[in-house]
XYZ file of C-alpha atoms in Angstrom:
393
model
C -97.731 -142.848 -236.182
C -94.759 -142.883 -233.676
C -95.425 -139.277 -232.391
C -99.241 -140.015 -232.399
C -98.829 -142.673 -230.050
C -96.257 -140.992 -227.718
C -98.119 -137.882 -226.562
C -101.208 -139.410 -225.503
C -99.475 -142.512 -223.888
C -96.975 -140.180 -221.767
C -99.972 -137.981 -220.956
C -101.954 -140.856 -219.667
C -98.986 -142.250 -217.673
C -98.691 -139.073 -216.072
C -102.089 -138.020 -215.526
C -102.936 -141.764 -213.962
C -99.930 -141.631 -211.631
C -100.684 -138.118 -210.635
C -104.161 -139.102 -209.519
C -103.349 -142.330 -207.871
C -100.443 -140.841 -205.900
C -102.913 -137.623 -204.834
C -105.301 -139.913 -203.513
C -102.871 -142.102 -201.639
C -100.907 -139.125 -200.622
C -103.713 -137.417 -198.232
C -104.373 -141.080 -196.578
C -100.756 -141.392 -196.018
C -100.323 -138.096 -194.801
C -103.107 -138.680 -192.000
C -101.746 -142.301 -191.209
C -98.023 -140.711 -190.811
C -99.667 -138.095 -188.614
C -101.728 -140.407 -186.206
C -98.663 -142.552 -185.681
C -96.508 -139.399 -185.100
C -93.727 -140.335 -187.573
C -91.847 -137.960 -189.525
C -93.247 -136.305 -192.988
C -90.290 -137.637 -195.039
C -91.484 -141.252 -194.784
C -94.646 -140.253 -196.687
C -92.635 -139.670 -199.888
C -90.514 -143.236 -199.275
C -93.940 -144.895 -199.111
C -95.228 -143.208 -202.197
C -92.151 -144.116 -204.134
C -92.827 -147.517 -203.277
C -96.228 -147.576 -204.409
C -95.333 -146.147 -207.806
C -94.610 -149.467 -209.357
C -97.948 -150.742 -208.255
C -99.583 -147.920 -210.004
C -97.518 -148.255 -213.330
C -98.405 -152.046 -213.441
C -101.997 -150.712 -214.152
C -101.248 -147.613 -215.965
C -98.974 -148.821 -218.916
C -101.661 -150.931 -220.251
C -104.258 -148.290 -220.288
C -101.435 -145.682 -221.353
C -100.977 -148.073 -224.489
C -104.343 -148.777 -225.064
C -105.206 -144.812 -225.281
C -102.289 -143.927 -227.007
C -102.655 -146.327 -229.891
C -106.659 -145.782 -229.976
C -106.187 -142.115 -230.061
C -103.438 -142.069 -232.756
C -106.056 -144.223 -235.091
C -108.773 -141.919 -234.192
C -106.755 -139.255 -235.193
C -105.868 -140.634 -238.657
C -109.601 -141.346 -239.153
C -111.325 -138.193 -238.240
C -108.730 -136.352 -240.443
C -109.225 -138.697 -243.263
C -105.492 -139.553 -243.658
C -106.631 -143.228 -242.900
C -108.584 -143.154 -246.054
C -105.482 -141.976 -248.028
C -103.299 -144.545 -246.352
C -105.722 -147.258 -247.461
C -105.845 -145.972 -250.831
C -102.566 -145.941 -251.415
C -102.573 -149.784 -250.242
C -101.403 -149.726 -246.616
C -103.312 -152.093 -244.876
C -104.415 -152.058 -241.218
C -101.751 -154.853 -240.527
C -98.930 -152.676 -241.599
C -100.492 -149.928 -239.723
C -99.841 -151.786 -236.660
C -96.027 -152.212 -236.816
C -95.661 -149.007 -235.239
C -98.388 -149.605 -232.254
C -96.501 -153.160 -231.761
C -93.072 -151.787 -231.309
C -94.469 -149.958 -228.377
C -96.426 -153.006 -227.146
C -93.293 -155.046 -227.177
C -91.173 -152.626 -225.189
C -93.988 -151.680 -222.729
C -94.795 -155.378 -222.103
C -91.096 -156.235 -221.335
C -90.951 -153.265 -218.946
C -94.112 -154.412 -217.536
C -92.720 -157.546 -217.066
C -89.905 -156.208 -215.415
C -91.944 -154.076 -213.147
C -94.691 -156.540 -212.002
C -92.279 -159.682 -211.981
C -89.127 -158.131 -210.054
C -89.716 -154.393 -208.915
C -93.246 -154.487 -207.557
C -92.762 -157.215 -204.991
C -89.839 -155.523 -203.572
C -91.404 -152.205 -203.446
C -94.512 -153.649 -201.954
C -92.108 -155.366 -199.152
C -90.402 -151.980 -198.573
C -93.649 -150.471 -198.449
C -95.040 -152.825 -195.778
C -91.812 -152.628 -193.793
C -92.209 -148.773 -193.683
C -95.815 -149.179 -192.200
C -94.428 -151.439 -189.696
C -91.537 -149.678 -188.415
C -93.895 -146.121 -188.416
C -96.334 -147.954 -186.206
C -93.686 -149.451 -183.829
C -91.881 -146.082 -183.592
C -88.596 -147.497 -185.086
C -88.659 -144.323 -187.720
C -88.610 -141.904 -184.640
C -91.652 -140.024 -183.187
C -92.280 -136.605 -183.692
C -92.746 -134.984 -179.966
C -96.166 -132.888 -180.014
C -96.041 -129.780 -178.300
C -98.386 -129.836 -175.263
C -99.302 -133.521 -175.243
C -97.591 -136.798 -173.245
C -95.454 -138.575 -175.776
C -94.306 -142.167 -174.772
C -91.282 -143.627 -176.227
C -91.743 -147.268 -175.409
C -92.907 -148.406 -171.849
C -89.948 -147.089 -170.243
C -90.284 -142.932 -170.963
C -92.735 -140.531 -170.979
C -92.146 -136.830 -172.201
C -94.294 -133.631 -172.242
C -93.002 -130.292 -173.577
C -94.779 -127.057 -173.470
C -93.061 -125.182 -176.472
C -90.623 -125.852 -178.910
C -88.407 -123.315 -180.974
C -85.771 -122.887 -183.775
C -87.006 -126.229 -185.651
C -87.214 -128.338 -182.607
C -83.720 -127.684 -181.448
C -84.810 -125.275 -178.293
C -87.201 -126.713 -175.925
C -88.770 -125.429 -173.303
C -91.282 -126.768 -170.404
C -90.031 -130.092 -170.111
C -91.508 -132.863 -168.131
C -89.656 -136.359 -168.074
C -90.848 -139.652 -166.164
C -88.477 -142.628 -166.419
C -88.741 -146.086 -165.196
C -84.970 -147.382 -164.558
C -83.533 -150.430 -162.748
C -82.886 -148.129 -159.621
C -86.414 -146.761 -159.508
C -88.594 -144.179 -161.090
C -86.995 -140.705 -162.146
C -89.183 -137.640 -162.731
C -87.365 -134.592 -164.069
C -88.853 -130.980 -164.614
C -86.683 -128.419 -166.421
C -86.837 -124.675 -167.976
C -84.907 -125.855 -171.251
C -83.318 -128.789 -172.885
C -81.914 -130.132 -176.102
C -81.403 -133.473 -177.667
C -77.735 -134.727 -178.543
C -76.261 -137.598 -179.749
C -74.133 -140.145 -177.666
C -71.267 -142.475 -178.521
C -73.513 -145.408 -178.014
C -76.012 -145.448 -181.016
C -78.753 -147.120 -178.686
C -78.658 -143.678 -176.391
C -79.620 -140.453 -176.655
C -78.428 -137.518 -174.555
C -81.325 -135.117 -173.257
C -79.533 -131.744 -171.889
C -81.737 -130.035 -169.392
C -81.081 -126.417 -168.119
C -82.667 -125.380 -164.405
C -84.560 -128.013 -163.222
C -85.405 -130.378 -160.689
C -84.957 -134.140 -160.470
C -86.832 -136.532 -158.377
C -85.542 -139.923 -157.983
C -87.315 -142.770 -155.989
C -84.934 -145.659 -155.109
C -85.918 -149.418 -154.862
C -86.574 -149.776 -151.158
C -86.321 -146.135 -149.914
C -89.536 -144.589 -148.673
C -88.095 -141.201 -149.145
C -87.647 -139.673 -152.639
C -84.194 -138.014 -153.365
C -84.470 -134.566 -154.463
C -81.740 -132.757 -157.044
C -81.859 -129.225 -158.082
C -79.357 -128.593 -161.097
C -78.229 -125.818 -163.273
C -77.291 -128.459 -166.362
C -77.936 -132.284 -166.349
C -77.414 -134.473 -168.830
C -80.387 -137.492 -168.697
C -79.180 -140.640 -170.772
C -82.323 -142.021 -172.557
C -81.913 -145.439 -173.868
C -83.492 -145.974 -177.100
C -86.232 -148.714 -176.993
C -85.535 -151.902 -179.115
C -88.130 -152.912 -181.658
C -89.452 -156.092 -183.023
C -87.596 -156.778 -186.525
C -89.746 -156.920 -189.362
C -90.735 -160.130 -191.319
C -88.657 -161.532 -194.085
C -89.880 -160.810 -197.752
C -91.976 -163.518 -199.176
C -94.595 -164.224 -196.714
C -97.274 -162.786 -199.275
C -97.620 -163.633 -202.991
C -97.267 -159.871 -203.571
C -93.611 -159.686 -202.172
C -92.574 -162.963 -204.298
C -90.827 -162.365 -207.791
C -91.895 -164.377 -211.050
C -89.048 -167.039 -210.339
C -89.862 -167.794 -206.704
C -93.523 -167.875 -207.683
C -92.725 -170.385 -210.160
C -90.239 -172.196 -207.696
C -92.472 -172.050 -204.975
C -95.568 -173.349 -207.159
C -93.989 -176.550 -207.834
C -92.004 -177.354 -204.967
C -93.125 -180.452 -202.983
C -91.974 -179.155 -199.678
C -94.508 -176.202 -200.001
C -97.794 -176.311 -198.232
C -100.875 -176.667 -200.459
C -101.996 -173.113 -199.924
C -98.548 -171.584 -200.749
C -98.877 -173.686 -203.828
C -102.443 -172.519 -204.846
C -101.698 -168.969 -204.157
C -97.996 -168.894 -206.007
C -99.558 -170.540 -208.842
C -102.319 -168.048 -209.309
C -99.970 -165.034 -208.672
C -97.996 -166.333 -211.342
C -100.408 -167.010 -213.845
C -102.364 -163.839 -213.049
C -98.960 -161.471 -213.840
C -98.319 -163.421 -216.956
C -101.880 -162.765 -218.097
C -101.711 -159.138 -217.528
C -98.601 -158.767 -219.286
C -99.413 -161.019 -222.591
C -102.861 -158.926 -222.669
C -100.938 -156.100 -223.868
C -100.006 -157.649 -227.203
C -104.036 -157.490 -227.924
C -104.566 -153.824 -227.159
C -103.005 -152.459 -230.465
C -105.564 -154.473 -232.449
C -108.405 -153.577 -230.030
C -107.174 -150.005 -230.035
C -107.716 -150.121 -234.062
C -111.086 -151.470 -233.847
C -112.403 -149.274 -231.223
C -110.751 -146.030 -232.342
C -111.841 -145.730 -235.948
C -115.654 -144.406 -235.426
C -118.183 -144.767 -238.660
C -118.030 -142.674 -241.414
C -119.202 -138.884 -241.036
C -118.996 -139.638 -237.169
C -116.910 -138.217 -234.411
C -118.445 -140.323 -231.613
C -116.039 -141.123 -228.869
C -117.924 -144.160 -227.741
C -114.679 -146.521 -228.526
C -112.808 -144.434 -226.102
C -115.084 -144.826 -223.262
C -115.624 -148.880 -224.039
C -111.978 -149.377 -224.508
C -111.402 -148.401 -220.845
C -114.349 -150.269 -219.746
C -112.965 -153.446 -221.322
C -109.395 -153.086 -219.900
C -110.991 -152.332 -216.111
C -113.172 -154.950 -216.611
C -110.909 -157.682 -217.969
C -108.595 -156.603 -215.015
C -111.365 -156.973 -212.317
C -112.100 -160.684 -213.925
C -108.209 -161.530 -213.396
C -108.432 -160.422 -209.848
C -111.505 -162.589 -209.086
C -110.088 -165.454 -210.973
C -106.909 -165.073 -209.035
C -108.753 -165.285 -205.816
C -110.333 -168.010 -206.732
C -107.478 -170.062 -207.947
C -105.722 -169.075 -204.611
C -108.543 -170.589 -202.732
C -107.931 -173.732 -204.727
C -111.710 -174.104 -206.232
C -110.125 -173.701 -209.801
C -106.940 -174.750 -211.097
C -105.280 -171.200 -211.472
C -104.614 -171.977 -215.425
C -108.175 -172.544 -216.317
C -109.147 -169.575 -213.862
C -106.929 -167.390 -215.662
C -106.291 -168.369 -219.426
C -109.828 -169.003 -219.962
C -110.706 -165.366 -219.484
C -107.754 -164.458 -221.711
C -109.063 -166.788 -224.403
C -112.408 -165.092 -224.544
C -111.110 -161.544 -224.282
C -108.513 -162.638 -226.897
C -111.024 -164.200 -229.193
C -113.215 -160.748 -228.821
C -110.405 -158.872 -229.738
C -109.531 -160.708 -232.945
C -113.246 -160.697 -233.802
C -113.370 -157.072 -233.523
C -109.969 -156.499 -235.567
C -111.055 -158.544 -238.205
C -114.278 -156.945 -238.653
C -112.737 -153.634 -239.075
C -110.102 -154.668 -241.236
C -111.217 -157.245 -243.443
C -114.678 -156.885 -243.694
C -115.853 -154.035 -246.297
C -117.410 -151.225 -244.204
C -117.121 -153.326 -241.206
C -117.908 -151.491 -237.794
C -117.342 -153.954 -234.783
C -119.642 -151.484 -232.507
C -121.770 -150.156 -235.130
C -124.985 -151.451 -233.634
C -123.824 -149.683 -230.011
C -122.667 -146.312 -232.143
C -126.383 -145.987 -233.704
C -127.779 -146.712 -230.091
C -125.642 -144.435 -228.648
C -126.245 -141.702 -231.533
C -130.061 -142.058 -230.933
C -129.757 -141.760 -227.299
C -127.639 -138.614 -227.484
C -130.073 -137.155 -229.936
C -132.659 -137.698 -227.689
C -131.178 -136.218 -224.876
C -130.091 -133.149 -226.711
C -133.691 -132.420 -227.850
C -134.858 -132.423 -224.106
C -132.154 -130.186 -222.897
C -133.416 -126.893 -221.478
C -132.969 -123.892 -223.221
C -132.563 -125.358 -226.673
C -134.214 -123.335 -229.224
C -135.529 -124.891 -232.617
C -134.000 -123.409 -235.778
C -136.285 -121.443 -238.024
C -135.978 -120.234 -241.436
C -137.457 -116.610 -242.368
C -139.063 -116.176 -245.475
C -138.572 -112.903 -246.899
C -141.765 -111.149 -247.789
């Protein structure tokens, strides 16, 4: 049973994580390229998004793992043998609940502690990328601005950016504006971490001093141009948003008399939303047993489709309930735990029907309707030939 659950569980987690990462990766590459930042920041941003993806991927993986395991036992008639020797459905749920407890604790650590900090790091990377604190890539043939004090243009680049040629630099200093053109140039580190040295070769420098109508022109073979790095605004502290607060922080802020009503509403709503999502994982093994066992002499996969629909729908209902609770319209306890109670009642009824009602099938009506619809569709498919029996003469 453990092996039957592990294979689809791990496969679902890997596939869902890869699909979500690939979808976000394209947008992040476009965003980083537009902002002119280094490509390496994309991987750091994706790493900080993984906890958010796992928060939803782990329940779906647990659900599909348990469901496909029960379906495998049912379609291969092993479930009938186990039931014949006296093993009940409750006994069969021991191994799925071992997975559920371990994954629920893991998901609690992720959504309660890891995800808030990862979300803050992701927002910090976005801020630093937009402000230029991560460094900007110099686009060849275009004017690149470093803050408000410097503009740079480079005609060509070689040796992975180490050899630059066709250089134009314009800087605004206290002594006046400086314009420089040079054939070649290289960047070097300086002793001062807030300054970088731009070594120029074979060029001309034009300096217009304040109060002087005649600019000073200097022709040089080698000239070191110190460039002060711009100072960027510091990013805000963590905790300005509910997504960036851990579970203990949400609990304290939700009960603190010093917090504003908006902070209390949003903190309590986020706290109960995360707890409801984690506690609902303990219902998934029973739901998997109810939906994974098809009717006799049937191989319908309706239960697999319906399980995903139920999980995603419940998650969306919780998100809507969190939004209502954050706005102060309904108490977060009522907004989030009433849908949980309804979902739990539905799961208990479905499990009781399949486990304790002789011949019970909680989605039997849906299975029959689905079978009739599929049969009608197959009859109308083009190119389908009717089977005929030839009688020998």
